[in-house]
Coordinates of C-alpha atoms (C1' of nucleotides) in Angstrom, one line a residue:
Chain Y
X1 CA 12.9 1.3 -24.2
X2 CA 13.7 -2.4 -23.3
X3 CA 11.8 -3.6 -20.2
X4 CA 9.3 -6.0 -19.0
X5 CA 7.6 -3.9 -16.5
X6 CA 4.1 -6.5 -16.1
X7 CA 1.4 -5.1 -14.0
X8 CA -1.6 -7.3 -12.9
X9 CA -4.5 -5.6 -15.1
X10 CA -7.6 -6.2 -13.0
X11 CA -9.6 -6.7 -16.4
X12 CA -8.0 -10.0 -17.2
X13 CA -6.9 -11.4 -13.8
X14 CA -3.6 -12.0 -14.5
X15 CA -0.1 -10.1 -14.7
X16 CA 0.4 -8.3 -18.5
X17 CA 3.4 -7.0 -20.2
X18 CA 3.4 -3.2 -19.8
X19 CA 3.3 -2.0 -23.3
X20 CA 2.0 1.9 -23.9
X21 CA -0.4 3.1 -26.8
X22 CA 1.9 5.9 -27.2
X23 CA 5.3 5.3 -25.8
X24 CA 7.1 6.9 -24.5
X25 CA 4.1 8.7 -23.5
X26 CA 1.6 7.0 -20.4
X27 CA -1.7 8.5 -19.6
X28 CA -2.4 7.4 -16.1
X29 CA -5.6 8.5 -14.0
X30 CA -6.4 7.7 -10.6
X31 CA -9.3 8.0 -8.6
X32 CA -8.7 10.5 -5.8
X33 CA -10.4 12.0 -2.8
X34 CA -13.5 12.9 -2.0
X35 CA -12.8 16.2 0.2
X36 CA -15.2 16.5 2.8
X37 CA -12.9 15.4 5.7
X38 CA -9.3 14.4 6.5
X39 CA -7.8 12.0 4.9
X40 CA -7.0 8.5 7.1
X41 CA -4.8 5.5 6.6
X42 CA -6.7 4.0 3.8
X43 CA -6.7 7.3 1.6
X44 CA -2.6 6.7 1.7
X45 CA -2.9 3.9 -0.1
X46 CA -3.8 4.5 -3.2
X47 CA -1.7 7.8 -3.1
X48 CA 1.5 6.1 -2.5
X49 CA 1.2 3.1 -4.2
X50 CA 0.1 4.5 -7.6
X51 CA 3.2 7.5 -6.6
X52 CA 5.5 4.4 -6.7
X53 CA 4.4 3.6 -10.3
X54 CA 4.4 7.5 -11.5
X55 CA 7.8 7.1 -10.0
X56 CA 9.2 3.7 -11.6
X57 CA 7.4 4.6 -15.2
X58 CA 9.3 7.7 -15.0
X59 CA 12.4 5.7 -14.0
X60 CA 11.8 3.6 -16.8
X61 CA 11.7 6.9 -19.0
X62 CA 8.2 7.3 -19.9
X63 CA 7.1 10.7 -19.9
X64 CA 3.8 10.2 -17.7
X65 CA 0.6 12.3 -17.4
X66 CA -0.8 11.3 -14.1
X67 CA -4.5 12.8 -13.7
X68 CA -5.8 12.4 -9.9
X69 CA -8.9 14.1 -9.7
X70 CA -10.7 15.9 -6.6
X71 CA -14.1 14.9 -6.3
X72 CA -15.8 18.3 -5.0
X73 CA -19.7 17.4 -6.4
X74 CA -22.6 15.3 -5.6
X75 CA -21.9 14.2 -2.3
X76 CA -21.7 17.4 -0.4
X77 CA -25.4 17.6 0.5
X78 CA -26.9 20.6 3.5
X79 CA -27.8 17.4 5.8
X80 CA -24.4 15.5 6.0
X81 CA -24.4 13.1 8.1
X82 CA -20.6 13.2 9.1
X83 CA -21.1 16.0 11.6
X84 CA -18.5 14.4 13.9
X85 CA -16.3 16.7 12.0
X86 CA -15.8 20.0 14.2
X87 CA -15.0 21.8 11.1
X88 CA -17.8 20.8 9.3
X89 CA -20.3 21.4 11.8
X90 CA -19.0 24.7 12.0
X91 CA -18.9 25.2 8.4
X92 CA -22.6 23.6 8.3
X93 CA -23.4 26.0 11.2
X94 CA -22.1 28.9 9.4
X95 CA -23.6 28.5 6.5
X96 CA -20.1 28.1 4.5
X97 CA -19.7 27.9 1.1
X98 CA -19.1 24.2 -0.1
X99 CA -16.2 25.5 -1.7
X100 CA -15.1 26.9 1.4
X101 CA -15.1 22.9 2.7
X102 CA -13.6 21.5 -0.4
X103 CA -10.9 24.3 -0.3
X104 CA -10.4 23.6 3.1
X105 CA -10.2 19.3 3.2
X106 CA -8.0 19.9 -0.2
X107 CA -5.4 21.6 1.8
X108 CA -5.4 19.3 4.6
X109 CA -5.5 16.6 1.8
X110 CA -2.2 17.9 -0.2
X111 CA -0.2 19.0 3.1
X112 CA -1.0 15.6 4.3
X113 CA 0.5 13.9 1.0
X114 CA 3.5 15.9 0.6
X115 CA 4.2 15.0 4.1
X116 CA 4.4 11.4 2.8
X117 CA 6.5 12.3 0.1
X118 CA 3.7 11.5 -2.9
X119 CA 4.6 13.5 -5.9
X120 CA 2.2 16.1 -6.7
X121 CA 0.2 14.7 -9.8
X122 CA 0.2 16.4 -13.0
X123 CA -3.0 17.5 -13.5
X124 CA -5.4 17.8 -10.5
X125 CA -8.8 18.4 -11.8
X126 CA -12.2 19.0 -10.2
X127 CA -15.2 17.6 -10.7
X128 CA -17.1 20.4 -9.9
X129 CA -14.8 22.4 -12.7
X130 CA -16.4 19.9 -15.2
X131 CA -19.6 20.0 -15.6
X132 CA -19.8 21.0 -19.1
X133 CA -17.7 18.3 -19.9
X134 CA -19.7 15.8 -17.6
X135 CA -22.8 17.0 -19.5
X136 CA -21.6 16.9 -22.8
X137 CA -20.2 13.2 -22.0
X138 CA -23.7 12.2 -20.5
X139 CA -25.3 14.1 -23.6
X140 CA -23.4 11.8 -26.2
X141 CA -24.6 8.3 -24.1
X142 CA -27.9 9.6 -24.7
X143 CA -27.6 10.2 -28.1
X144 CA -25.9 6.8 -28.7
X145 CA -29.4 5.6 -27.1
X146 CA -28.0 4.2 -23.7
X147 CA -29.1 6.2 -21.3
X148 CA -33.0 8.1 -20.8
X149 CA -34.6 10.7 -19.2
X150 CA -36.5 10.1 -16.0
X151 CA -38.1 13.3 -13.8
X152 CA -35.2 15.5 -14.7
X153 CA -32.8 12.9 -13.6
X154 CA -30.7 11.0 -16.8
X155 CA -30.3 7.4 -15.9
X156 CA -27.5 4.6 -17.6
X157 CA -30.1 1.9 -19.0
X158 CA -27.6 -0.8 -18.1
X159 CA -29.9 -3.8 -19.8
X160 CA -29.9 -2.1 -23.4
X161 CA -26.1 -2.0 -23.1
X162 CA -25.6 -5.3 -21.9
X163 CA -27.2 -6.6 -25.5
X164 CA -24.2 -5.4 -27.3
X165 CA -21.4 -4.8 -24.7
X166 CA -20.5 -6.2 -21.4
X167 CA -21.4 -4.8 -18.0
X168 CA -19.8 -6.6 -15.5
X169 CA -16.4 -7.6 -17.6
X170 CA -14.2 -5.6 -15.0
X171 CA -16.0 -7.0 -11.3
X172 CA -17.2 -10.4 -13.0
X173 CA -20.9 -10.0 -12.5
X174 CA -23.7 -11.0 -14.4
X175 CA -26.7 -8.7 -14.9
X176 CA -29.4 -11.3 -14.5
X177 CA -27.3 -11.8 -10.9
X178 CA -27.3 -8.2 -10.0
X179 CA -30.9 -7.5 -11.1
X180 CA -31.6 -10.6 -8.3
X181 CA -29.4 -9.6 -5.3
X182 CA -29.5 -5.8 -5.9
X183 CA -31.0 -4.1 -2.4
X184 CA -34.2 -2.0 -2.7
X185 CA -33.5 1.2 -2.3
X186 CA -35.6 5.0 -2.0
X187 CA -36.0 6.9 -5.0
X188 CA -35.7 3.9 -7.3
X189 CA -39.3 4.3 -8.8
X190 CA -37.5 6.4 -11.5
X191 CA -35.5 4.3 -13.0
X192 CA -36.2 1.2 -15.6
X193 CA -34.5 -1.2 -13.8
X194 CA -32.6 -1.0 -10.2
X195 CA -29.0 -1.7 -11.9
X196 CA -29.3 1.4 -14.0
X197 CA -27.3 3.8 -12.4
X198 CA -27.8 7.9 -12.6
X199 CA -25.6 9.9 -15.4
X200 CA -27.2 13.1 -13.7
X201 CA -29.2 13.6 -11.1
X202 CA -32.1 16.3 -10.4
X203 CA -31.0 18.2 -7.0
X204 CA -33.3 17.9 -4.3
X205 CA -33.9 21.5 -2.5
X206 CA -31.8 21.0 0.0
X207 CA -28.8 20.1 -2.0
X208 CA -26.7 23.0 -2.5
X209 CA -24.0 22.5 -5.4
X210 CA -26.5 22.9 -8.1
X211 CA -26.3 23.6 -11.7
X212 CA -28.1 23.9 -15.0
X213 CA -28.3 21.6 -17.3
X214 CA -30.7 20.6 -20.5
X215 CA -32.7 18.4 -18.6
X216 CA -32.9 20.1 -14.8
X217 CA -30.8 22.0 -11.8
X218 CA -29.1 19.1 -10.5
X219 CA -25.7 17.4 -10.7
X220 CA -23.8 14.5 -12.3
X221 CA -23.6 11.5 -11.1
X222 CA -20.6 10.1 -9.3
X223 CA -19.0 7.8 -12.0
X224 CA -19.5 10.5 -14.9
X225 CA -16.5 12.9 -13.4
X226 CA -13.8 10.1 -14.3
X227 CA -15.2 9.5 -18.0
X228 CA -15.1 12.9 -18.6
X229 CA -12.0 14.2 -17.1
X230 CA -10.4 10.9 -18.0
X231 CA -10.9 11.4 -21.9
X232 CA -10.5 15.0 -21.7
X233 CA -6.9 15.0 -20.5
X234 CA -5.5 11.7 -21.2
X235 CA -7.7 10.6 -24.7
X236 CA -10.2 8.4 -25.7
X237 CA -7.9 5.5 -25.3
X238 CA -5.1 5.8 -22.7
X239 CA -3.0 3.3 -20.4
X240 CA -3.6 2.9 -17.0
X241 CA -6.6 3.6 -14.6
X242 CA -6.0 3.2 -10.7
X243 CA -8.1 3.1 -7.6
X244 CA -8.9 1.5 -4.8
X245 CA -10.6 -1.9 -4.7
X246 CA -13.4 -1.1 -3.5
X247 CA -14.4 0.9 -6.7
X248 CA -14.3 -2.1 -9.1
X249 CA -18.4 -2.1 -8.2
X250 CA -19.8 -0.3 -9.1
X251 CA -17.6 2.6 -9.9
X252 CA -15.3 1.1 -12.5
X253 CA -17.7 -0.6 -14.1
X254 CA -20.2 2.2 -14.6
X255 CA -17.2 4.3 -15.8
X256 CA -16.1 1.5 -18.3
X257 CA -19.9 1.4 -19.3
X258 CA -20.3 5.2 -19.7
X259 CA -16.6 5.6 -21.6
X260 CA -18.3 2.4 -24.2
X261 CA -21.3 3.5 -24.9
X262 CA -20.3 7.4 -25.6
X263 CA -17.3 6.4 -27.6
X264 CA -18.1 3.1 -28.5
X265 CA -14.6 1.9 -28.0
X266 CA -12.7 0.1 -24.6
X267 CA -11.4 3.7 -23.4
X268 CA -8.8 1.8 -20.6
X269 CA -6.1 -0.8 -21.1
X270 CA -4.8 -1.5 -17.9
X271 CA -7.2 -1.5 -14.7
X272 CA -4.9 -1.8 -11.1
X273 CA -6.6 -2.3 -8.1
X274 CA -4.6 -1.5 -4.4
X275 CA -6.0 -3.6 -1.4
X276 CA -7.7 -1.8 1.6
X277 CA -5.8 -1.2 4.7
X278 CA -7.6 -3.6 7.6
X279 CA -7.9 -2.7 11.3
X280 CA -9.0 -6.1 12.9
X281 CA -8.9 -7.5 10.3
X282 CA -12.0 -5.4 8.9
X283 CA -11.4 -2.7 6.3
X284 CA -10.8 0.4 7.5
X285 CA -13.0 3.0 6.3
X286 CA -15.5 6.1 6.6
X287 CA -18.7 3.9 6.9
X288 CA -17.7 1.8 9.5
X289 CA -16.3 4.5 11.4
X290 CA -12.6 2.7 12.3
X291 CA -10.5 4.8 10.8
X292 CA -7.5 6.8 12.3
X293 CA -6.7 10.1 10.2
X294 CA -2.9 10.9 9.2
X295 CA -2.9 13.6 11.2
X296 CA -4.0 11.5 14.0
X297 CA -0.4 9.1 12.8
X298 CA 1.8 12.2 12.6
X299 CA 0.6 13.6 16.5
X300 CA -0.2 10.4 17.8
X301 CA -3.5 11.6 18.9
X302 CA -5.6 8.4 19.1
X303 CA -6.4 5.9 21.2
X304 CA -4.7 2.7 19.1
X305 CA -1.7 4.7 19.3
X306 CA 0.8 4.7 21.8
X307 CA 2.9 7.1 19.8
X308 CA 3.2 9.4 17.0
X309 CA 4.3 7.6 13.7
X310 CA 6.0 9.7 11.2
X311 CA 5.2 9.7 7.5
X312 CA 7.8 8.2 6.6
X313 CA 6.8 5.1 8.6
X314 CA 3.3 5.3 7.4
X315 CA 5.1 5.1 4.0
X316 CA 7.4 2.6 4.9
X317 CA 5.0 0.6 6.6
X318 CA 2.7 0.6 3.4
X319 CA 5.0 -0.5 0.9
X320 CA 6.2 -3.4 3.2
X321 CA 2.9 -4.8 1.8
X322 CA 2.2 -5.7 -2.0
X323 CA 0.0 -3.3 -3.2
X324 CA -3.0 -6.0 -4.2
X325 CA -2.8 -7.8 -0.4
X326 CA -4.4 -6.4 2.5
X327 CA -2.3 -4.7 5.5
X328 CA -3.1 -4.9 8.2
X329 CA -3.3 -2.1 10.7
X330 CA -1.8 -2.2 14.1
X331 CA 0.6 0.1 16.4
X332 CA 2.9 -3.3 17.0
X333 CA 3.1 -3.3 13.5
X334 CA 3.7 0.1 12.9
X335 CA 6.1 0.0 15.6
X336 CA 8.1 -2.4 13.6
X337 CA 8.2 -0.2 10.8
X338 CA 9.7 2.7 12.4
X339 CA 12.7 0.2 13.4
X340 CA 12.7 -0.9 10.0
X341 CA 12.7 2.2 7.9
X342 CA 15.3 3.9 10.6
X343 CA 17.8 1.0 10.3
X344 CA 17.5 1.2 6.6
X345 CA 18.2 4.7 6.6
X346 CA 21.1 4.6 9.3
X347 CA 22.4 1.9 6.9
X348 CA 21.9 4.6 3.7
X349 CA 23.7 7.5 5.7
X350 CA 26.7 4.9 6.7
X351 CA 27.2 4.0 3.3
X352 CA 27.9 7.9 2.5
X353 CA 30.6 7.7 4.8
X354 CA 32.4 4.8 4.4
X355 CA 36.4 4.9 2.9
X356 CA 36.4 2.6 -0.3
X357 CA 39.6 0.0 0.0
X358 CA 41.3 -1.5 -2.8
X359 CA 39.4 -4.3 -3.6
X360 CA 35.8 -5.7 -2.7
X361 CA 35.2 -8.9 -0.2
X362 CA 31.7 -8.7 -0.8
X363 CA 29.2 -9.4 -3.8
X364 CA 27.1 -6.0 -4.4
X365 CA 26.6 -6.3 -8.3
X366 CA 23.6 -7.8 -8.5
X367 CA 21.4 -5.5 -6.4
X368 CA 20.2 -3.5 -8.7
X369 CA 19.4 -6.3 -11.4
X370 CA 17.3 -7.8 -8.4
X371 CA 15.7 -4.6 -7.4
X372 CA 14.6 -3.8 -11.1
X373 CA 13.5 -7.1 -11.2
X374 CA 11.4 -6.8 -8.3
X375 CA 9.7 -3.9 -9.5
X376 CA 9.1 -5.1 -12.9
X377 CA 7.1 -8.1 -11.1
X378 CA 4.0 -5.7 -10.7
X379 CA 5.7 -3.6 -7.9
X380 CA 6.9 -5.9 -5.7
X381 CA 8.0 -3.5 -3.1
X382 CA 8.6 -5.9 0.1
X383 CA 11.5 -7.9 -2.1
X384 CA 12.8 -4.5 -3.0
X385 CA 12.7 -3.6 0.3
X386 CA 14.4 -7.3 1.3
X387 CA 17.4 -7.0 -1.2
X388 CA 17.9 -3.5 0.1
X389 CA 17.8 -5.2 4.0
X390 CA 20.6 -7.9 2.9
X391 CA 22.7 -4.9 1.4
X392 CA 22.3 -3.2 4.4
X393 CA 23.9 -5.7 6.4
X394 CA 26.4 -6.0 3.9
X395 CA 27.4 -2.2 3.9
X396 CA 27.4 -2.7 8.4
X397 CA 29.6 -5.3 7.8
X398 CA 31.5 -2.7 5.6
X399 CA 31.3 -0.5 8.4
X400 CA 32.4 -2.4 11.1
X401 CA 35.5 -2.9 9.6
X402 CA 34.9 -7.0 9.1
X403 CA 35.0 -6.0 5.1
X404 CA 36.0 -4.6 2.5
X405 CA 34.7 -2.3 -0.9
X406 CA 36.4 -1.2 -4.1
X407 CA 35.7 2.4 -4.6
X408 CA 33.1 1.0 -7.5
X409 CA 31.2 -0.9 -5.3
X410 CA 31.0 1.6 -2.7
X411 CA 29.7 4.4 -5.9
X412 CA 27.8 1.1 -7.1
X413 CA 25.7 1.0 -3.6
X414 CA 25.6 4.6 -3.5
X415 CA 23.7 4.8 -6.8
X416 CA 21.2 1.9 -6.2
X417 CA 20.2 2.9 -2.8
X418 CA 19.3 6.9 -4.1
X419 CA 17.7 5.1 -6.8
X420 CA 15.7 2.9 -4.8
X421 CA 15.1 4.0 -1.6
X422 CA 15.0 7.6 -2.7
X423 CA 14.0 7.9 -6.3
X424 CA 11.2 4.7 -6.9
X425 CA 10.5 4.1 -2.7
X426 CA 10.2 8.1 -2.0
X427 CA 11.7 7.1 1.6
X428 CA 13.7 10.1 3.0
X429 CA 15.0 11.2 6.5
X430 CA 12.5 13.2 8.0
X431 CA 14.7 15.3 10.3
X432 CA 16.5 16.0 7.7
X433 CA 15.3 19.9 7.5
X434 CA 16.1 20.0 11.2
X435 CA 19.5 18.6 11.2
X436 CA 20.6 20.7 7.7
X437 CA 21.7 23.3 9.8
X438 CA 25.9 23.5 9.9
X439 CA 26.2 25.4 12.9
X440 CA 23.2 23.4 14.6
X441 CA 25.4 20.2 13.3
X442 CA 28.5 21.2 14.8
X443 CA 27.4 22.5 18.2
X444 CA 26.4 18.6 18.8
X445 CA 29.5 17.2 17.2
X446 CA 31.4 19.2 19.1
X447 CA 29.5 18.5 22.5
X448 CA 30.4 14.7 21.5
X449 CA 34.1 15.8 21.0
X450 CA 33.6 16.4 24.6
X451 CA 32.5 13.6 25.8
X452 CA 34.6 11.2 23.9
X453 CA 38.0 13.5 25.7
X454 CA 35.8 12.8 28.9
X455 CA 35.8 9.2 28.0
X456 CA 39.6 9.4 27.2
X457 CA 40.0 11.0 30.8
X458 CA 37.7 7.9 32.3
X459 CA 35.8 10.5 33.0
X460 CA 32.5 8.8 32.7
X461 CA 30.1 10.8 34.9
X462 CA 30.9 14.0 32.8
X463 CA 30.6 12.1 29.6
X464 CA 27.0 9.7 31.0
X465 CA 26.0 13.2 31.8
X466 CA 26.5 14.7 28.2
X467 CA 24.9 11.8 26.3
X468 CA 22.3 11.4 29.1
X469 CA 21.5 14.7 28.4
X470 CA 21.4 15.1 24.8
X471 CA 19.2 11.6 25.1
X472 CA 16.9 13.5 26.6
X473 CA 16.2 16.1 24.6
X474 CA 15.5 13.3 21.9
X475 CA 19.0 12.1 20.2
X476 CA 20.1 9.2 19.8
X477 CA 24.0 9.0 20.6
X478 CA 25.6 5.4 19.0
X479 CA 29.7 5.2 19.9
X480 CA 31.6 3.9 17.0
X481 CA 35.2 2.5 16.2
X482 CA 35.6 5.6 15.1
X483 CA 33.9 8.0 17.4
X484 CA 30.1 8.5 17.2
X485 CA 27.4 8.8 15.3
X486 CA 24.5 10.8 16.3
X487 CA 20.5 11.4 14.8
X488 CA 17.3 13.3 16.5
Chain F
rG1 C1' -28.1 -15.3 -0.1
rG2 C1' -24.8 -14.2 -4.7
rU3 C1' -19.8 -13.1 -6.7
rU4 C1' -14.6 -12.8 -5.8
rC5 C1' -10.6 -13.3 -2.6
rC6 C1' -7.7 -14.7 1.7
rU7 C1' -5.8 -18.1 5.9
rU8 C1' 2.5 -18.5 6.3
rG9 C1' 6.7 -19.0 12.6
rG10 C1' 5.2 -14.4 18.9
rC11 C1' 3.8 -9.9 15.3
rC12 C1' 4.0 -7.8 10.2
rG13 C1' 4.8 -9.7 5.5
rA14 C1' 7.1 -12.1 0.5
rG15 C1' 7.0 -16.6 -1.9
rU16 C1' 2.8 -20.7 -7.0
rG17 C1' 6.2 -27.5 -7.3
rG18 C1' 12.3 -29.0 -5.2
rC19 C1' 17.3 -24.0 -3.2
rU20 C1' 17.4 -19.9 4.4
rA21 C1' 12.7 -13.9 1.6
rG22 C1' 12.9 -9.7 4.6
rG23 C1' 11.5 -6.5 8.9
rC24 C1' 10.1 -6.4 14.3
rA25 C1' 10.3 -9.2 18.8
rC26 C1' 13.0 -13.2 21.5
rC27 C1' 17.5 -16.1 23.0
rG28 C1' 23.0 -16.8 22.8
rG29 C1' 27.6 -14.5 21.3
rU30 C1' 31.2 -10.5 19.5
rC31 C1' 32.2 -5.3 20.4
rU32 C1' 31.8 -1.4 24.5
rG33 C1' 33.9 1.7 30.9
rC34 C1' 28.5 1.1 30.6
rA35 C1' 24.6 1.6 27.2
rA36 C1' 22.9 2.1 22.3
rA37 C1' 24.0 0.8 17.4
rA38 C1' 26.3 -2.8 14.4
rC39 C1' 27.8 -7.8 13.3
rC40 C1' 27.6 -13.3 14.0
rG41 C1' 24.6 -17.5 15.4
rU42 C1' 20.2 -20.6 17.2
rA43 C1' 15.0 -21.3 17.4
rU44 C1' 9.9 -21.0 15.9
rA45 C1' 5.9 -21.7 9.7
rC46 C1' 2.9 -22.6 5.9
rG47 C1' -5.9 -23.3 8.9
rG48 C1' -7.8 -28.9 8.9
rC49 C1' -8.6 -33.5 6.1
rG50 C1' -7.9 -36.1 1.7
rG51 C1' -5.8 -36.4 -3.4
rU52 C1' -2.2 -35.6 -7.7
rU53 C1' 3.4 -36.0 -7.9
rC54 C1' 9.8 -38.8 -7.1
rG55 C1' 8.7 -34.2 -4.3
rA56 C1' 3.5 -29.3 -2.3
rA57 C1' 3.2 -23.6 1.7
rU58 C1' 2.8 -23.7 -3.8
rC59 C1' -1.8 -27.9 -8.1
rC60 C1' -7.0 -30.4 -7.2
rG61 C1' -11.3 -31.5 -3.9
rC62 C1' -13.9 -31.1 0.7
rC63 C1' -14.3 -28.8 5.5
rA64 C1' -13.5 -24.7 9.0
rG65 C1' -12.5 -19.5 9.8
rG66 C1' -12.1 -14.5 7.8
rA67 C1' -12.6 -10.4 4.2
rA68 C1' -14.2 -7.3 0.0
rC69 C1' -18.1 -6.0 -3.2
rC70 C1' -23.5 -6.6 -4.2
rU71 C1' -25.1 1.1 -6.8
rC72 C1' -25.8 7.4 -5.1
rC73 C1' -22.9 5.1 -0.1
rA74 C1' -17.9 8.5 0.0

RNA sequence: GGUUCCUUGGCCGAGUGGCUAGGCACCGGUCUGCAAAACCGUAUACGGCGGUUCGAAUCCGCCAGGAACCUCCA
């Protein structure tokens, strides 16, 4: 397996070689959702950006477990807060089960991200299906002497395990900083010092996913799910852990902490980080309440929105981006990337059609050496997405009749742009489904055989009327050299 | 306040020392009955001030502006 995939490894700051502990196997686990509402912009993120390297390890022939787990525990407490959630009011006000809610967002959740083409992970595990494990894993920190008990709640005792490992490697923080600028907080009476962090946590009455453990009814805390269902289905040692930036601190680093001090061995090689998605240049996200959901995109039920977007430009617009810079969020911008993506994709269906000639006028061959290379440069998606622009112009040229490709140039093209822009992008024609049809296709073809005779005849007003028409009713009618070329 | 990071043309967004990234928008042209699409071409840039260098958007310093994180909050 000859490559030099090198992804920047938020561990050491800088861009690595990609080598796997057990090639050509990859364990690769990434933090998902929390399911207690619909997924917006910034949940797509992660989901597609870490898709694109499940895809592209694949590519490169690994056989990859990708672990994205549900986060179903903890945080689903009788008094939310969120209750601007219709659904969750009702569910509140009818006394639903929590599963009933996680059930119900986890739908929403995976219908939403096969909509944007993300490849279904290979394992999807639940915190709340974990608890065992989440205790056992909490159990051996204890016994290892780094965590203690503390009114039935088991807290990380984060100054002990600073004295032989490092907390703060991953986010580059000192403990003597943290134990200065750390925030008093409620409830913090229990623990030793204000940067220890709960491994489980006694449930208050009100809290209603509750379970039994050796030391009270209560639940784990948030960073122990990853730990556990980390090691359990990808080792004590595996490749690649993804998330979002924002859960460097303190969610990375109380994993790495936990995953040390149980095993007593670095449990992660490489840590990748995607940016956050601005609006305003502000991150957009649940707190601060600016966030538009993917459903809201796909209906184009929102305010900021002037239209609907489809996933494919939420998709399209993401990886125009590099996945460790922020995007920013507008509908000018989005607008752009519906232009974008559909030219690219016009382009893609015009190459399928176009008659090879002898020989080649244009340069194609090094495409896919670029393309690879892009990729290889810690996912460089917007110079993918640039060589794939020039050799769209190229193939228009092509198709305009102003040159000329060998029948292995034309294959050539053919090959790179299913690679790329299908394969490793996941960029596909939406209306694809609608427009499968053959009878469906040739009713229209055959409508624009009449016009074009209308044309013929000078016939304009019939053949204004026929386009005009079919214009309405949402195609798009482009005349060609040859004839015409239609989409919805 | 602390830590880290960012500031590129009208908009989005690559690029870490020298060679036009790309997309959208704009303008001019080709094509077309018209339109759309496509193609060709022009223009607009590197927050400010200094420094290093033959040469800096790219390295260093200062200043200005902005962001993320600073623990149960998801």
């Amino acid at each position: 397996m000859e490559h030099t995939l090198q992804i920047y490894n938020t561990l050491t700051r800088k861009k690595e070689v990609f080598i796997p502990i057990h090639s050509p196997n990859v364990g690769l686990y990434v933090c998902g959702p929390t399911v207690y509402g619909d997924a917006h912009l910034g949940h797509a993120r992660p989901a597609i950006t870490f898709d694109l390297l499940f895809r592209y390890l694949t590519h490169l022939g690994y056989k990859v477990r990708y672990v994205r787990n549900i986060t179903d525990v903890g945080h689903l407490e009788h008094d939310a807060d969120e209750g601007e959630d219709k659904v969750a009011k009702k569910a509140r006000v009818e006394q639903k089960e929590p599963m009933e809610i996680v059930q119900f967002y986890l739908n929403r959740y995976r219908k939403a991200m096969e909509q944007l083409n993300v490849l279904p992970p290979s394992i999807e595990p639940h915190a709340s299906g974990h608890i065992m494990e989440q205790i056992e894993f909490t159990q051996k920190i204890i016994d290892a002497g780094f965590a203690y008990q503390s009114e039935g709640s088991v807290y990380f005792d984060v100054e002990k395990y600073n004295k032989q490992y490092h907390y703060g490697k991953l986010s580059g923080r000192n403990i003597e900083e943290l134990l200065e600028t750390t925030r008093t907080l409620d409830g913090q009476i229990e623990k030793k010092k204000s940067v220890d962090f709960a491994l489980w946590k006694k449930a208050s009455p009100e809290h209603i996913m509750r379970w039994k453990s050796p030391w009270s009814d209560g639940f784990p805390g948030w960073h122990m799910e990853c730990s556990a269902m980390g090691t359990k289905y990808l080792g004590e040692e595996f490749d690649i852990h993804g998330g979002g930036m924002d859960l460097v601190f303190p969610h990375h680093e109380c994993e790495i902490a936990q995953s040390t001090a149980a095993l007593g061995k670095e449990t992660v090689r490489y840590w990748m980080h995607n940016n956050m998605i601005t609006i305003n240049g502000q991150k957009m996200g649940k707190s601060l309440g600016n966030f538009i959901t993917l459903d809201e995109f796909f209906g184009g039920s929102h305010p900021l929105l002037s239209q609907a977007f489809s996933a494919m430009t939420i998709r399209f617009f993401i990886l125009q981006a590099h996945y460790r810079s922020t995007v920013d969020f507008s509908n000018e911008a989005l607008q752009a990337s519906e232009k974008g993506l559909n030219k690219l994709l016009e382009t893609y269906a015009r190459l399928q059609k176009i008659t090879p000639s002898a020989t080649s006028t244009i340069d194609v061959s090094g495409l896919r050496a670029k393309c690879e290379e892009a990729m290889k440069d810690d996912l460089n998606t917007p110079i993918v997405l640039s060589h794939l622009f020039e050799a769209s112009k190229a193939i228009n040229t092509v198709a305009d009749g102003k040159a000329s490709l060998s029948a292995k140039d034309v294959a050539e093209l053919k090959s790179v742009f299913k690679l790329f822009v299908e394969d490793i992008l996941g960029l596909q024609q939406t209306t694809k489904d609608n427009t499968q049809h053959e009878a469906y296709q040739k009713a229209i073809d055959l409508l624009l055989e009449l016009r074009l005779e209308a044309k013929r005849n000078k016939d304009f007003a019939l053949s204004d009327k026929i386009r005009n028409e079919l214009t309405t009713l949402g195609f798009s009618i482009k005349d060609t050299k040859e004839g015409f070329e239609w989409s919805l």
